[in-house]
Tab-separated table of C-alpha atoms in Angstrom:
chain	number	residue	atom	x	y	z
Z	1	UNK	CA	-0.144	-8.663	-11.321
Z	2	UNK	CA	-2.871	-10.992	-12.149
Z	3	UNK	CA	-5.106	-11.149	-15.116
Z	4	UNK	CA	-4.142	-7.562	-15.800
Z	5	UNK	CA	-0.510	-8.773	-16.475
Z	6	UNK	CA	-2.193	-11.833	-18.913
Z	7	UNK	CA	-1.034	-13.848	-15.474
Z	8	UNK	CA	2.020	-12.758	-14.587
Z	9	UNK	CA	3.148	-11.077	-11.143
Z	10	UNK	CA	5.934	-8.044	-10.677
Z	11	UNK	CA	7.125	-7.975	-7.106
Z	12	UNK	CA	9.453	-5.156	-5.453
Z	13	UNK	CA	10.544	-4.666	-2.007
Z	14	UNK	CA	12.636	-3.067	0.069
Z	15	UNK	CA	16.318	-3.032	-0.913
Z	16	UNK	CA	17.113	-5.060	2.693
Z	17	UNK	CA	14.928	-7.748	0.855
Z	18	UNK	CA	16.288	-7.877	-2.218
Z	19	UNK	CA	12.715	-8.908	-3.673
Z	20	UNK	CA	12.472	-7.649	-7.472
Z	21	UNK	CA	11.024	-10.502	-9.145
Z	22	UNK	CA	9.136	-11.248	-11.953
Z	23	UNK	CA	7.048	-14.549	-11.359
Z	24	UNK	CA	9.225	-15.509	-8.446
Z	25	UNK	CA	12.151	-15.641	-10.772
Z	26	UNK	CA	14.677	-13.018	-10.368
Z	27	UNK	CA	14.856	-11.120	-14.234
Z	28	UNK	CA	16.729	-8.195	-13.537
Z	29	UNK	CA	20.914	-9.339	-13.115
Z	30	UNK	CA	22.394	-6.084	-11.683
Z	31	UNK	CA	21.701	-2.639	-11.574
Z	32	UNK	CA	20.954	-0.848	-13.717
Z	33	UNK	CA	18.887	-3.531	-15.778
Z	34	UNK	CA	15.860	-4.444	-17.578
Z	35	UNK	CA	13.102	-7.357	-18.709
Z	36	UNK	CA	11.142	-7.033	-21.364
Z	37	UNK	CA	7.225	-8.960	-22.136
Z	38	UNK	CA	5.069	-8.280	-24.746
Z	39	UNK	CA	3.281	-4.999	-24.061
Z	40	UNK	CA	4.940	-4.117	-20.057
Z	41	UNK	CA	8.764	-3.583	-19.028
Z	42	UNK	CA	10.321	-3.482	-16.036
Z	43	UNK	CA	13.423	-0.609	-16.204
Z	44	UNK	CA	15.887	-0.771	-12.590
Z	45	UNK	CA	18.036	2.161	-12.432
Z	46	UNK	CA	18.954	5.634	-10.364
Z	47	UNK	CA	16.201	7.746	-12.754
Z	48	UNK	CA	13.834	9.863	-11.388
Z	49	UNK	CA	12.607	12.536	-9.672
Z	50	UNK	CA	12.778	11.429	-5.858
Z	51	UNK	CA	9.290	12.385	-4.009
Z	52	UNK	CA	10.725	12.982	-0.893
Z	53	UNK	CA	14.439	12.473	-0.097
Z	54	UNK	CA	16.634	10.314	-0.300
Z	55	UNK	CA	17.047	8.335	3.247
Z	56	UNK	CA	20.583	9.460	4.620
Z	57	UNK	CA	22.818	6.520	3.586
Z	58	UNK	CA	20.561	5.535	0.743
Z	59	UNK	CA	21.232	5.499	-3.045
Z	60	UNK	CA	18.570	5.858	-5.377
Z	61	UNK	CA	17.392	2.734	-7.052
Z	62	UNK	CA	13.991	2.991	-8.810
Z	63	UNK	CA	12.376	0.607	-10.424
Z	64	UNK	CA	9.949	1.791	-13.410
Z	65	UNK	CA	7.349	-0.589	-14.192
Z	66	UNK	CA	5.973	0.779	-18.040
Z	67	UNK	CA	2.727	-1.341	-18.103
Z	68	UNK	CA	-0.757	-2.425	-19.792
Z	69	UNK	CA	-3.570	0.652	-20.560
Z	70	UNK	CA	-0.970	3.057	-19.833
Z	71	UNK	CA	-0.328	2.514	-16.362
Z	72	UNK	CA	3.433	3.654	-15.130
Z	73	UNK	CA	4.135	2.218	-11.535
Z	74	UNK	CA	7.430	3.682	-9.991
Z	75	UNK	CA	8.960	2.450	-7.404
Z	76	UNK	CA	11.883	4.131	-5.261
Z	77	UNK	CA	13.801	1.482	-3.307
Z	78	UNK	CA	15.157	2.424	0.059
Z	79	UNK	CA	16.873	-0.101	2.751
Z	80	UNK	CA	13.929	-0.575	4.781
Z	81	UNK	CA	10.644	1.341	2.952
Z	82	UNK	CA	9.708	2.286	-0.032
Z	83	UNK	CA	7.908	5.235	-1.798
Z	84	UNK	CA	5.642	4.313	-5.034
Z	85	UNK	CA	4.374	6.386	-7.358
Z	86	UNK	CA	1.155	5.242	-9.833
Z	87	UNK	CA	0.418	7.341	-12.744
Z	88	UNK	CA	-2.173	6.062	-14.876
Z	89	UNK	CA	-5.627	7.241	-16.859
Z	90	UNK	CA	-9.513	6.973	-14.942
Z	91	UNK	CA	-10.521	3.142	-15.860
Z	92	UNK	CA	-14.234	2.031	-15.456
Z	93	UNK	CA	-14.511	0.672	-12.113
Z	94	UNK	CA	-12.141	2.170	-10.656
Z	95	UNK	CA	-11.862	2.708	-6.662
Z	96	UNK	CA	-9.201	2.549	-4.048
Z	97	UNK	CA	-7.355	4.298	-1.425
Z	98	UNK	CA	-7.022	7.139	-3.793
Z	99	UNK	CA	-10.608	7.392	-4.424
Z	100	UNK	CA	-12.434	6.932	-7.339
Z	101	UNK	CA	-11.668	9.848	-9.501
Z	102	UNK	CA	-15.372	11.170	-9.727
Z	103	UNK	CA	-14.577	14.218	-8.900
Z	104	UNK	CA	-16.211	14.163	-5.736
Z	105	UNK	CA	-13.882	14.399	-2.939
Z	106	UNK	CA	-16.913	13.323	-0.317
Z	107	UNK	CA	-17.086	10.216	-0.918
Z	108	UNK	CA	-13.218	9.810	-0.937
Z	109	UNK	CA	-13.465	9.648	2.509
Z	110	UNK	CA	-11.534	6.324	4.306
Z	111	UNK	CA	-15.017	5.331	6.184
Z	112	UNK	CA	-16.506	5.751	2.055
Z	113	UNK	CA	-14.168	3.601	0.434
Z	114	UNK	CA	-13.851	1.259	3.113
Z	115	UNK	CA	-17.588	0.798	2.505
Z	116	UNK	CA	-17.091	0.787	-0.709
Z	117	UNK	CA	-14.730	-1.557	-1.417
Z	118	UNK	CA	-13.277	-3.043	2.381
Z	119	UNK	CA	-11.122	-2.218	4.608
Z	120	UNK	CA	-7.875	-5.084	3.692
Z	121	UNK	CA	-7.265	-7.530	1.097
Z	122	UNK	CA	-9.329	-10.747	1.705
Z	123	UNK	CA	-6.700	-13.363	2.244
Z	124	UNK	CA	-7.664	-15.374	-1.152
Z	125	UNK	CA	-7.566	-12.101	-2.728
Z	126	UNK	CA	-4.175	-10.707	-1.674
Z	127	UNK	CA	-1.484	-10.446	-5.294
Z	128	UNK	CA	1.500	-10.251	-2.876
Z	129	UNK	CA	3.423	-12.951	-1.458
Z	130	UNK	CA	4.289	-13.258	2.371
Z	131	UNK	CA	1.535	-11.980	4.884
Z	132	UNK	CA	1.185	-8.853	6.094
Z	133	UNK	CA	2.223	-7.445	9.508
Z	134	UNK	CA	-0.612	-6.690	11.693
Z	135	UNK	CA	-0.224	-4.972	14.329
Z	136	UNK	CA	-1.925	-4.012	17.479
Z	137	UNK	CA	-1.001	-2.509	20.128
Z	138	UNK	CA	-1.999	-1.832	23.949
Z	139	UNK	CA	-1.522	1.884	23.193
Z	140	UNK	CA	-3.771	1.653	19.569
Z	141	UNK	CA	-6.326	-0.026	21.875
Z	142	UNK	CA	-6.402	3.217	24.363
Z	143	UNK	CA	-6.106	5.781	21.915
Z	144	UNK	CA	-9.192	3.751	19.869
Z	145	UNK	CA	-11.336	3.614	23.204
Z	146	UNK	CA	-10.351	7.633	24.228
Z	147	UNK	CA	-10.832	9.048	20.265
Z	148	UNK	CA	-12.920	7.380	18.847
Z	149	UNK	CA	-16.493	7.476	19.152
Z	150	UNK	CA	-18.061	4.762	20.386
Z	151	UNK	CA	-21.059	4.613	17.328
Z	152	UNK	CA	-17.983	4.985	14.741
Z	153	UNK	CA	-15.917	2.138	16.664
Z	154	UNK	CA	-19.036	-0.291	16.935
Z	155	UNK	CA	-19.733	0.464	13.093
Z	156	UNK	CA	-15.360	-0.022	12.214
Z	157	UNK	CA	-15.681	-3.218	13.801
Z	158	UNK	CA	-18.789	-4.739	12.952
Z	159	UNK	CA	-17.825	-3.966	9.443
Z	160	UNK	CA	-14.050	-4.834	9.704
Z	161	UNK	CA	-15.500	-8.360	10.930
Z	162	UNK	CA	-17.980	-8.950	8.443
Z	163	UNK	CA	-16.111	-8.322	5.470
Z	164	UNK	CA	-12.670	-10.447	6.977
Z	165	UNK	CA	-14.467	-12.960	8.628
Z	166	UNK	CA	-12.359	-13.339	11.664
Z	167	UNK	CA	-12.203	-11.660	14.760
Z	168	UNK	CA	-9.135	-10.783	17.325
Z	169	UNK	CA	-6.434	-8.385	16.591
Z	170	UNK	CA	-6.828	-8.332	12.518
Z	171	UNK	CA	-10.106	-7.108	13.155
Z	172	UNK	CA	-9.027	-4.550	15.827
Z	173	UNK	CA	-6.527	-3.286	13.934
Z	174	UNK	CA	-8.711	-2.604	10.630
Z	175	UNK	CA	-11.401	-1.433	13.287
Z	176	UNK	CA	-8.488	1.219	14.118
Z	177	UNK	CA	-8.253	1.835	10.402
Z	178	UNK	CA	-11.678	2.726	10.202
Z	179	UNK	CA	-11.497	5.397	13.020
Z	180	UNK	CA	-7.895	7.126	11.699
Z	181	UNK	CA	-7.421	5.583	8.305
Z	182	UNK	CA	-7.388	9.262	7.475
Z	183	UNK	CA	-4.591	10.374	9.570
Z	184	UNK	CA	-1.247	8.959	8.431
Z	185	UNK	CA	0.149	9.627	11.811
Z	186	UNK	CA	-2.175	7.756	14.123
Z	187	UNK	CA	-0.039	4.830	14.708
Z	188	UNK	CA	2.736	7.136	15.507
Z	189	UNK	CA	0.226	9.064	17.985
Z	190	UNK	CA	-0.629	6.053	19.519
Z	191	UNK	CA	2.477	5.112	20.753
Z	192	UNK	CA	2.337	8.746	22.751
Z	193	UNK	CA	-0.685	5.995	24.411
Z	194	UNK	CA	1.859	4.618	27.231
């Protein structure tokens, strides 16, 4: 959304939620559907190629967001998750999660883009509604003292604090970011923390 969207906001969730809104206004009647806006669409139907399976007791619904620059979001509704696809062409700038597609993989490292560009969303800053879950654990608090480093910890959380200002467990948690951002697991592994 935002300013790339001339102002306007496209939200999907979860199919438990039942959040695919355009605005805040529901657009879309029934399935399959689709809005229309000068130069982006939203399509919601049971097209595409799923990238991992489909959750036992799940039917495909995918919404296909066709928008600005090129840019093809695809989203694959399940009852609690959701798997998104973005397919779009290098734009100046650009940096994220994914990197920043200059074709050096060393400096796509989370602890590189983290410096690069944060670690979470400043509050003002955030595009989505309702706040995000933080969590944090007693077991992400051992595993973080027993794996990671102490120097890498000290520099997660002086950082993590700096650029959220705030303290407490949103800062522990993006701390733990900073130490396993790179393994997609390590919130799993720390619940083998008991």
């Amino acid at each position: 959304g935002g300013a790339f969207l001339h102002g306007h906001k496209i939200e999907v969730g979860t199919l438990e939620s039942g959040i695919l809104t355009v605005d805040g206004q529901k657009v879309i009647a029934g399935f399959p559907g689709a809005y229309h806006q000068a130069g982006w669409s939203v399509t919601y139907d049971g097209q595409g190629a799923v990238p991992d399976v489909i959750p036992e007791g799940n039917e495909k619904r995918v919404v296909h967001m066709d928008l600005p620059l090129g840019v093809k979001v695809t989203v694959f509704q399940w009852s609690n998750y959701m798997d998104v696809q973005i397919e779009m062409s290098k734009q100046p700038g650009q940096d994220g999660v994914c990197g920043n597609f200059n074709d050096n993989q060393g400096d796509d490292t989370t602890q590189a883009i983290m410096a690069r560009i944060g670690a979470r969303v400043r509050p003002g800053e955030a595009l989505l509604s309702g706040a995000a879950l933080i969590e944090w654990t007693p077991q992400m608090d051992k595993m973080m003292r027993v794996e990671c480093a102490a120097a890498t910890r000290a520099a997660g959380h002086a950082k993590c604090a700096q650029y959220l200002g705030a303290a407490g467990d949103i800062v522990n948690s993006c701390t733990f970011d900073f130490c396993f951002g790179m393994n997609v697991h390590a919130r799993r592994h720390a619940k083998t923390y008991a």
